[in-house]
DNA sequence: GTCCGGTGCA
DNA sequence: TGCACCGGAC
């Protein structure tokens, strides 16, 4: 199998270059769980001190369960994402109530604050269970090495990467493998300026061979839609109305529309909401009596009845339908 | 200023 | 399915 080279190279690299971290010197599920929760969204450099402090103050899950939420939050202070601390505390009580730390993936996954990634990490590291932990590092390594362009934050992408990670997982070395992949992503195949020149996988890495390192992994941009507020004035001049053709540099280039005034500030009233890829338009249309002299610059009179002959934006059609 | 990231929840 | 949660790196 072509992937055995990938797997053996990663494992060898890990044996030579893996980080020695305090929570890797134990298989105590409590210590592992604590490290994984602290390291969600947090860099090792920042999280390590907190892990030591928690382990010193509450060396077991039973002791953590006796703490108050306030005490846990106080100890968490400065780490951010405080729901992690609240969930950690709640889960400690959950664990004690259940008679001890869970040792199946499903039961670990059921703990508050433990999602797919964290459950797989704990299950593999503390219990040797064959579950592939897929975090940001793993997405990056897999997308680059295998040249996968499916966006990692799409539903299809998550499924595809998890499936691939499951296939690659050496079932008898889950703990080492998961940590190897994460360390490889963090130390070798990092987001910016990865160390491809020194990479043991450079011969077979799809992204490197095809010059796609900078483009992978693909992430769907969460587009923040700009809001715009349009008022259309439907001029009425003895059966004529005024329209103009939209120019370049904005939406609907080349399409026609009645007199448009864009409001610079958010407005409450809107007849129609129209969602485009990068903007949400709130629009209304008002009929206004007019004479020949009212024709605005750039507009022209047409028979109102001919309006349908012009290419109109869907938004304008919707507004006209509402009349 | 922008980007990054697991989980929980609407 | 999209966003809120936070602090740090750049």
Tab-separated table of C-alpha atoms (C1' of nucleotides) in Angstrom:
chain	number	residue	atom	x	y	z
A	1	UNK	CA	0.000	0.000	0.000
A	2	UNK	CA	1.369	3.383	-1.034
A	3	UNK	CA	0.408	4.889	2.275
A	4	UNK	CA	2.686	2.682	4.304
A	5	UNK	CA	5.582	4.951	3.343
A	6	UNK	CA	3.619	7.924	4.625
A	7	UNK	CA	2.816	6.171	7.869
A	8	UNK	CA	6.258	4.794	8.580
A	9	UNK	CA	7.862	8.127	7.711
A	10	UNK	CA	5.559	10.038	10.039
A	11	UNK	CA	6.156	7.578	12.865
A	12	UNK	CA	9.903	7.649	12.370
A	13	UNK	CA	9.868	11.425	12.224
A	14	UNK	CA	7.905	11.459	15.480
A	15	UNK	CA	10.345	9.171	17.195
A	16	UNK	CA	13.145	11.559	16.242
A	17	UNK	CA	11.392	14.903	16.583
A	18	UNK	CA	8.323	14.521	18.778
A	19	UNK	CA	7.869	17.057	21.535
A	20	UNK	CA	8.387	15.931	25.076
A	21	UNK	CA	5.440	17.332	26.927
A	22	UNK	CA	4.548	16.809	30.572
A	23	UNK	CA	1.179	15.199	29.864
A	24	UNK	CA	2.892	12.706	27.588
A	25	UNK	CA	4.668	11.154	30.547
A	26	UNK	CA	1.446	9.685	31.847
A	27	UNK	CA	-1.540	7.793	30.581
A	28	UNK	CA	-3.707	9.040	33.401
A	29	UNK	CA	-6.915	9.840	31.530
A	30	UNK	CA	-7.559	12.817	33.789
A	31	UNK	CA	-4.198	14.358	32.972
A	32	UNK	CA	-4.675	13.667	29.265
A	33	UNK	CA	-8.208	15.057	29.264
A	34	UNK	CA	-7.083	18.185	31.091
A	35	UNK	CA	-4.297	18.748	28.574
A	36	UNK	CA	-6.604	18.286	25.607
A	37	UNK	CA	-9.217	20.704	26.923
A	38	UNK	CA	-6.602	23.309	27.757
A	39	UNK	CA	-5.020	22.905	24.336
A	40	UNK	CA	-8.261	23.434	22.456
A	41	UNK	CA	-7.709	26.783	20.752
A	42	UNK	CA	-4.630	27.346	22.849
A	43	UNK	CA	-0.958	27.093	22.050
A	44	UNK	CA	1.226	24.726	23.984
A	45	UNK	CA	3.484	27.561	25.071
A	46	UNK	CA	0.575	29.235	26.759
A	47	UNK	CA	-1.284	26.157	27.983
A	48	UNK	CA	1.552	24.284	29.683
A	49	UNK	CA	1.669	26.479	32.782
A	50	UNK	CA	-2.052	26.169	33.229
A	51	UNK	CA	-1.861	22.385	32.979
A	52	UNK	CA	0.767	22.312	35.722
A	53	UNK	CA	-1.261	24.604	37.935
A	54	UNK	CA	-4.431	22.546	37.529
A	55	UNK	CA	-2.589	19.289	38.144
A	56	UNK	CA	-0.951	20.716	41.238
A	57	UNK	CA	-4.151	22.140	42.665
A	58	UNK	CA	-6.478	19.295	41.621
A	59	UNK	CA	-4.380	16.178	40.997
A	60	UNK	CA	-7.398	13.944	40.385
A	61	UNK	CA	-10.768	14.288	38.781
A	62	UNK	CA	-12.369	13.595	42.165
A	63	UNK	CA	-10.625	16.616	43.635
A	64	UNK	CA	-11.541	18.787	40.668
A	65	UNK	CA	-15.143	17.762	41.190
A	66	UNK	CA	-15.022	19.115	44.727
A	67	UNK	CA	-13.917	22.541	43.528
A	68	UNK	CA	-16.435	25.291	42.921
A	69	UNK	CA	-16.972	26.621	39.453
A	70	UNK	CA	-15.632	29.963	40.620
A	71	UNK	CA	-12.386	28.381	41.734
A	72	UNK	CA	-11.989	26.654	38.386
A	73	UNK	CA	-12.747	29.845	36.488
A	74	UNK	CA	-10.257	31.732	38.605
A	75	UNK	CA	-7.556	29.199	37.808
A	76	UNK	CA	-8.530	29.387	34.119
A	77	UNK	CA	-8.272	33.174	34.118
A	78	UNK	CA	-6.382	34.470	31.098
A	79	UNK	CA	-6.772	31.339	28.971
A	80	UNK	CA	-9.890	32.504	27.174
A	81	UNK	CA	-12.934	30.566	26.013
A	82	UNK	CA	-14.208	30.250	29.557
A	83	UNK	CA	-16.960	27.837	28.601
A	84	UNK	CA	-14.144	25.292	28.464
A	85	UNK	CA	-13.546	25.812	32.176
A	86	UNK	CA	-17.221	25.576	33.022
A	87	UNK	CA	-17.567	22.427	30.929
A	88	UNK	CA	-14.423	20.961	32.475
A	89	UNK	CA	-15.825	21.465	35.927
A	90	UNK	CA	-19.250	20.097	34.986
A	91	UNK	CA	-17.638	17.094	33.317
A	92	UNK	CA	-15.534	16.369	36.390
A	93	UNK	CA	-18.719	16.088	38.425
A	94	UNK	CA	-20.279	14.042	35.624
A	95	UNK	CA	-17.325	11.629	35.762
A	96	UNK	CA	-17.413	11.260	39.528
A	97	UNK	CA	-21.162	10.752	39.480
A	98	UNK	CA	-20.663	7.978	36.948
A	99	UNK	CA	-18.111	6.270	39.152
A	100	UNK	CA	-14.929	7.078	37.283
A	101	UNK	CA	-13.341	8.199	34.056
A	102	UNK	CA	-15.110	6.701	31.017
A	103	UNK	CA	-13.032	4.363	28.922
A	104	UNK	CA	-14.984	4.045	25.719
A	105	UNK	CA	-14.981	6.569	22.911
A	106	UNK	CA	-18.745	7.078	23.113
A	107	UNK	CA	-18.730	7.728	26.841
A	108	UNK	CA	-15.739	10.057	26.603
A	109	UNK	CA	-17.452	11.872	23.754
A	110	UNK	CA	-20.506	12.348	25.980
A	111	UNK	CA	-18.555	14.508	28.437
A	112	UNK	CA	-19.274	18.211	28.364
A	113	UNK	CA	-16.757	20.106	26.313
A	114	UNK	CA	-15.527	16.983	24.543
A	115	UNK	CA	-16.189	16.833	20.817
A	116	UNK	CA	-15.033	14.453	18.120
A	117	UNK	CA	-11.425	15.545	18.176
A	118	UNK	CA	-10.948	15.565	21.935
A	119	UNK	CA	-12.736	12.256	22.395
A	120	UNK	CA	-10.488	10.594	19.823
A	121	UNK	CA	-7.384	12.113	21.386
A	122	UNK	CA	-8.259	10.925	24.896
A	123	UNK	CA	-9.451	7.509	23.730
A	124	UNK	CA	-6.248	6.871	21.811
A	125	UNK	CA	-3.705	8.442	24.138
A	126	UNK	CA	-5.097	7.271	27.463
A	127	UNK	CA	-6.666	3.979	26.418
A	128	UNK	CA	-4.964	3.009	23.160
A	129	UNK	CA	-8.300	2.888	21.362
A	130	UNK	CA	-8.142	3.103	17.557
A	131	UNK	CA	-9.721	6.506	16.896
A	132	UNK	CA	-8.141	9.051	14.570
A	133	UNK	CA	-7.958	12.517	16.095
A	134	UNK	CA	-8.413	15.146	13.416
A	135	UNK	CA	-7.424	18.654	14.435
A	136	UNK	CA	-6.207	21.611	12.409
A	137	UNK	CA	-2.742	20.090	12.093
A	138	UNK	CA	-4.100	16.864	10.654
A	139	UNK	CA	-6.287	18.684	8.145
A	140	UNK	CA	-3.261	20.586	6.957
A	141	UNK	CA	-0.913	17.614	6.680
A	142	UNK	CA	-3.442	15.421	4.885
A	143	UNK	CA	-4.660	18.093	2.507
A	144	UNK	CA	-1.116	18.950	1.492
A	145	UNK	CA	0.327	15.462	1.288
A	146	UNK	CA	-2.632	13.999	-0.604
A	147	UNK	CA	-3.524	17.170	-2.492
A	148	UNK	CA	-7.079	17.310	-1.190
A	149	UNK	CA	-8.860	20.519	-2.119
A	150	UNK	CA	-12.169	19.922	-0.367
A	151	UNK	CA	-12.624	22.805	2.074
A	152	UNK	CA	-11.752	21.630	5.570
A	153	UNK	CA	-14.571	23.605	7.155
A	154	UNK	CA	-17.266	22.171	4.926
A	155	UNK	CA	-19.421	19.235	5.911
A	156	UNK	CA	-18.099	17.218	2.993
A	157	UNK	CA	-14.535	18.101	3.911
A	158	UNK	CA	-14.867	17.099	7.543
A	159	UNK	CA	-16.295	13.771	6.475
A	160	UNK	CA	-13.645	13.183	3.838
A	161	UNK	CA	-10.713	14.038	6.100
A	162	UNK	CA	-12.049	11.999	9.005
A	163	UNK	CA	-12.517	9.040	6.677
A	164	UNK	CA	-9.005	9.331	5.301
A	165	UNK	CA	-7.578	9.718	8.802
A	166	UNK	CA	-9.465	6.604	9.899
A	167	UNK	CA	-8.014	4.651	6.975
A	168	UNK	CA	-4.481	5.812	7.703
A	169	UNK	CA	-4.631	5.101	11.427
A	170	UNK	CA	-2.359	2.226	12.450
A	171	UNK	CA	-4.830	0.618	14.818
A	172	UNK	CA	-2.236	-0.759	17.178
A	173	UNK	CA	-0.351	2.554	17.393
A	174	UNK	CA	-3.205	5.023	17.711
A	175	UNK	CA	-1.644	7.047	20.528
A	176	UNK	CA	1.704	7.526	18.845
A	177	UNK	CA	0.110	8.086	15.461
A	178	UNK	CA	-2.268	10.809	16.562
A	179	UNK	CA	0.433	12.651	18.434
A	180	UNK	CA	2.825	12.173	15.548
A	181	UNK	CA	0.416	13.725	13.070
A	182	UNK	CA	-0.230	16.691	15.333
A	183	UNK	CA	3.438	17.281	16.052
A	184	UNK	CA	4.284	16.922	12.391
A	185	UNK	CA	1.699	19.551	11.567
A	186	UNK	CA	2.880	21.839	14.322
A	187	UNK	CA	6.647	21.530	13.832
A	188	UNK	CA	7.230	20.483	10.224
A	189	UNK	CA	4.166	21.136	8.100
A	190	UNK	CA	3.131	24.375	9.742
A	191	UNK	CA	0.653	26.845	8.254
A	192	UNK	CA	3.207	29.495	7.284
A	193	UNK	CA	6.615	28.682	5.841
A	194	UNK	CA	6.529	24.915	6.305
A	195	UNK	CA	9.934	23.243	6.380
A	196	UNK	CA	9.584	21.489	3.054
A	197	UNK	CA	13.311	21.598	2.339
A	198	UNK	CA	13.921	19.402	5.359
A	199	UNK	CA	10.771	17.335	5.023
A	200	UNK	CA	11.128	13.557	4.919
A	201	UNK	CA	8.004	13.402	2.742
A	202	UNK	CA	9.134	15.894	0.112
A	203	UNK	CA	9.439	13.253	-2.614
A	204	UNK	CA	5.843	12.151	-2.342
A	205	UNK	CA	4.024	15.235	-1.074
A	206	UNK	CA	1.433	16.194	-3.640
A	207	UNK	CA	1.309	19.861	-2.669
A	208	UNK	CA	5.076	20.282	-2.743
A	209	UNK	CA	5.463	18.518	-6.075
A	210	UNK	CA	2.758	20.674	-7.592
A	211	UNK	CA	3.601	23.983	-5.971
A	212	UNK	CA	0.388	24.072	-3.984
A	213	UNK	CA	1.771	24.344	-0.470
A	214	UNK	CA	0.512	27.882	-0.031
A	215	UNK	CA	-2.957	26.991	-1.321
A	216	UNK	CA	-3.628	24.054	0.969
A	217	UNK	CA	-5.614	23.408	3.012
A	218	UNK	CA	-8.561	25.089	1.358
A	219	UNK	CA	-10.868	26.828	3.740
A	220	UNK	CA	-14.236	28.230	2.807
A	221	UNK	CA	-14.129	31.866	3.671
A	222	UNK	CA	-16.921	32.678	5.999
A	223	UNK	CA	-18.142	35.597	4.047
A	224	UNK	CA	-19.372	38.443	6.070
A	225	UNK	CA	-22.074	39.953	3.951
A	226	UNK	CA	-22.112	43.673	3.552
A	227	UNK	CA	-25.536	45.210	4.063
A	228	UNK	CA	-26.843	47.764	1.593
A	229	UNK	CA	-30.091	49.680	1.534
A	230	UNK	CA	-31.671	50.541	-1.787
A	231	UNK	CA	-34.646	52.704	-2.616
A	232	UNK	CA	-35.957	52.517	-6.161
A	233	UNK	CA	-38.067	55.401	-7.466
A	234	UNK	CA	-40.404	54.320	-10.218
A	235	UNK	CA	-40.891	57.583	-12.101
A	236	UNK	CA	-44.301	57.880	-13.726
A	237	UNK	CA	-44.487	60.277	-16.656
A	238	UNK	CA	-47.552	59.693	-18.850
A	239	UNK	CA	-46.917	55.980	-19.298
A	240	UNK	CA	-43.159	56.417	-19.379
A	241	UNK	CA	-40.687	55.470	-16.722
A	242	UNK	CA	-36.978	56.120	-16.329
A	243	UNK	CA	-34.316	53.441	-16.295
A	244	UNK	CA	-30.573	53.234	-16.708
A	245	UNK	CA	-28.049	50.570	-17.431
A	246	UNK	CA	-25.714	49.690	-14.594
A	247	UNK	CA	-22.023	50.194	-15.210
A	248	UNK	CA	-18.913	48.313	-14.103
A	249	UNK	CA	-17.499	48.207	-10.597
A	250	UNK	CA	-20.612	47.017	-8.824
A	251	UNK	CA	-23.214	44.277	-8.996
A	252	UNK	CA	-25.477	43.669	-11.985
A	253	UNK	CA	-23.186	45.176	-14.573
A	254	UNK	CA	-25.084	45.773	-17.811
A	255	UNK	CA	-28.512	45.202	-16.305
A	256	UNK	CA	-31.219	47.851	-16.260
A	257	UNK	CA	-33.080	49.335	-13.337
A	258	UNK	CA	-35.299	52.242	-12.329
A	259	UNK	CA	-33.927	55.282	-10.551
A	260	UNK	CA	-31.874	54.039	-7.635
A	261	UNK	CA	-30.872	55.856	-4.512
A	262	UNK	CA	-28.647	53.931	-2.141
A	263	UNK	CA	-29.053	54.889	1.484
A	264	UNK	CA	-25.721	55.185	3.268
A	265	UNK	CA	-27.176	54.216	6.642
A	266	UNK	CA	-29.158	51.194	7.801
A	267	UNK	CA	-32.860	51.618	7.355
A	268	UNK	CA	-35.696	49.748	8.966
A	269	UNK	CA	-38.317	49.488	6.244
A	270	UNK	CA	-37.673	47.064	3.427
A	271	UNK	CA	-40.104	45.365	1.106
A	272	UNK	CA	-37.619	42.865	-0.157
A	273	UNK	CA	-34.477	41.311	1.191
A	274	UNK	CA	-32.141	39.995	-1.444
A	275	UNK	CA	-29.111	37.920	-0.547
A	276	UNK	CA	-26.089	37.854	-2.827
A	277	UNK	CA	-22.812	36.104	-2.207
A	278	UNK	CA	-21.131	39.083	-0.605
A	279	UNK	CA	-23.950	41.388	0.322
A	280	UNK	CA	-27.463	41.500	1.605
A	281	UNK	CA	-29.672	44.100	-0.023
A	282	UNK	CA	-32.674	45.617	1.656
A	283	UNK	CA	-34.810	47.335	-0.926
A	284	UNK	CA	-38.042	49.212	-1.334
A	285	UNK	CA	-39.709	50.798	-4.349
A	286	UNK	CA	-41.744	53.976	-4.486
A	287	UNK	CA	-43.799	55.374	-7.360
A	288	UNK	CA	-43.239	59.058	-8.030
A	289	UNK	CA	-45.016	61.362	-10.459
A	290	UNK	CA	-42.589	63.060	-12.861
A	291	UNK	CA	-42.264	65.233	-15.934
A	292	UNK	CA	-39.745	65.230	-18.798
A	293	UNK	CA	-37.643	67.708	-16.854
A	294	UNK	CA	-37.181	65.250	-13.993
A	295	UNK	CA	-35.104	62.802	-16.015
A	296	UNK	CA	-31.918	62.183	-14.017
A	297	UNK	CA	-28.482	62.197	-15.599
A	298	UNK	CA	-27.745	58.906	-17.292
A	299	UNK	CA	-31.349	57.708	-17.309
A	300	UNK	CA	-33.750	57.442	-20.211
A	301	UNK	CA	-37.479	57.335	-20.653
A	302	UNK	CA	-39.060	54.113	-21.836
A	303	UNK	CA	-42.611	52.931	-22.111
A	304	UNK	CA	-43.528	51.410	-18.799
A	305	UNK	CA	-45.034	48.507	-20.729
A	306	UNK	CA	-41.638	47.800	-22.293
A	307	UNK	CA	-39.903	47.442	-18.944
A	308	UNK	CA	-40.148	43.676	-19.144
A	309	UNK	CA	-38.106	43.730	-22.369
A	310	UNK	CA	-35.032	44.901	-20.480
A	311	UNK	CA	-32.740	42.678	-18.477
A	312	UNK	CA	-33.626	43.491	-14.895
A	313	UNK	CA	-32.002	42.269	-11.684
A	314	UNK	CA	-34.098	39.694	-9.893
A	315	UNK	CA	-34.427	42.114	-7.000
A	316	UNK	CA	-36.093	44.695	-9.229
A	317	UNK	CA	-38.441	42.046	-10.580
A	318	UNK	CA	-39.387	41.094	-7.053
A	319	UNK	CA	-40.108	44.701	-6.189
A	320	UNK	CA	-42.215	45.152	-9.317
A	321	UNK	CA	-44.125	41.966	-8.567
A	322	UNK	CA	-45.020	43.357	-5.187
A	323	UNK	CA	-46.693	46.386	-6.663
B	1	DG	C1'	-6.273	45.544	11.817
B	2	DT	C1'	-6.844	39.970	10.278
B	3	DC	C1'	-6.527	35.201	11.035
B	4	DC	C1'	-6.739	31.072	13.798
B	5	DG	C1'	-9.275	27.283	16.288
B	6	DG	C1'	-12.964	22.799	18.943
B	7	DT	C1'	-17.351	22.818	20.972
B	8	DG	C1'	-22.054	24.006	21.836
B	9	DC	C1'	-26.098	25.824	20.494
B	10	DA	C1'	-29.625	28.226	17.855
C	1	DT	C1'	-25.208	25.268	8.952
C	2	DG	C1'	-23.315	29.530	11.030
C	3	DC	C1'	-21.982	31.807	14.688
C	4	DA	C1'	-20.203	32.924	19.521
C	5	DC	C1'	-16.736	32.157	22.477
C	6	DC	C1'	-11.298	34.542	23.659
C	7	DG	C1'	-6.494	35.549	23.466
C	8	DG	C1'	-2.323	35.529	20.894
C	9	DA	C1'	0.480	35.742	16.581
C	10	DC	C1'	1.401	38.319	12.837
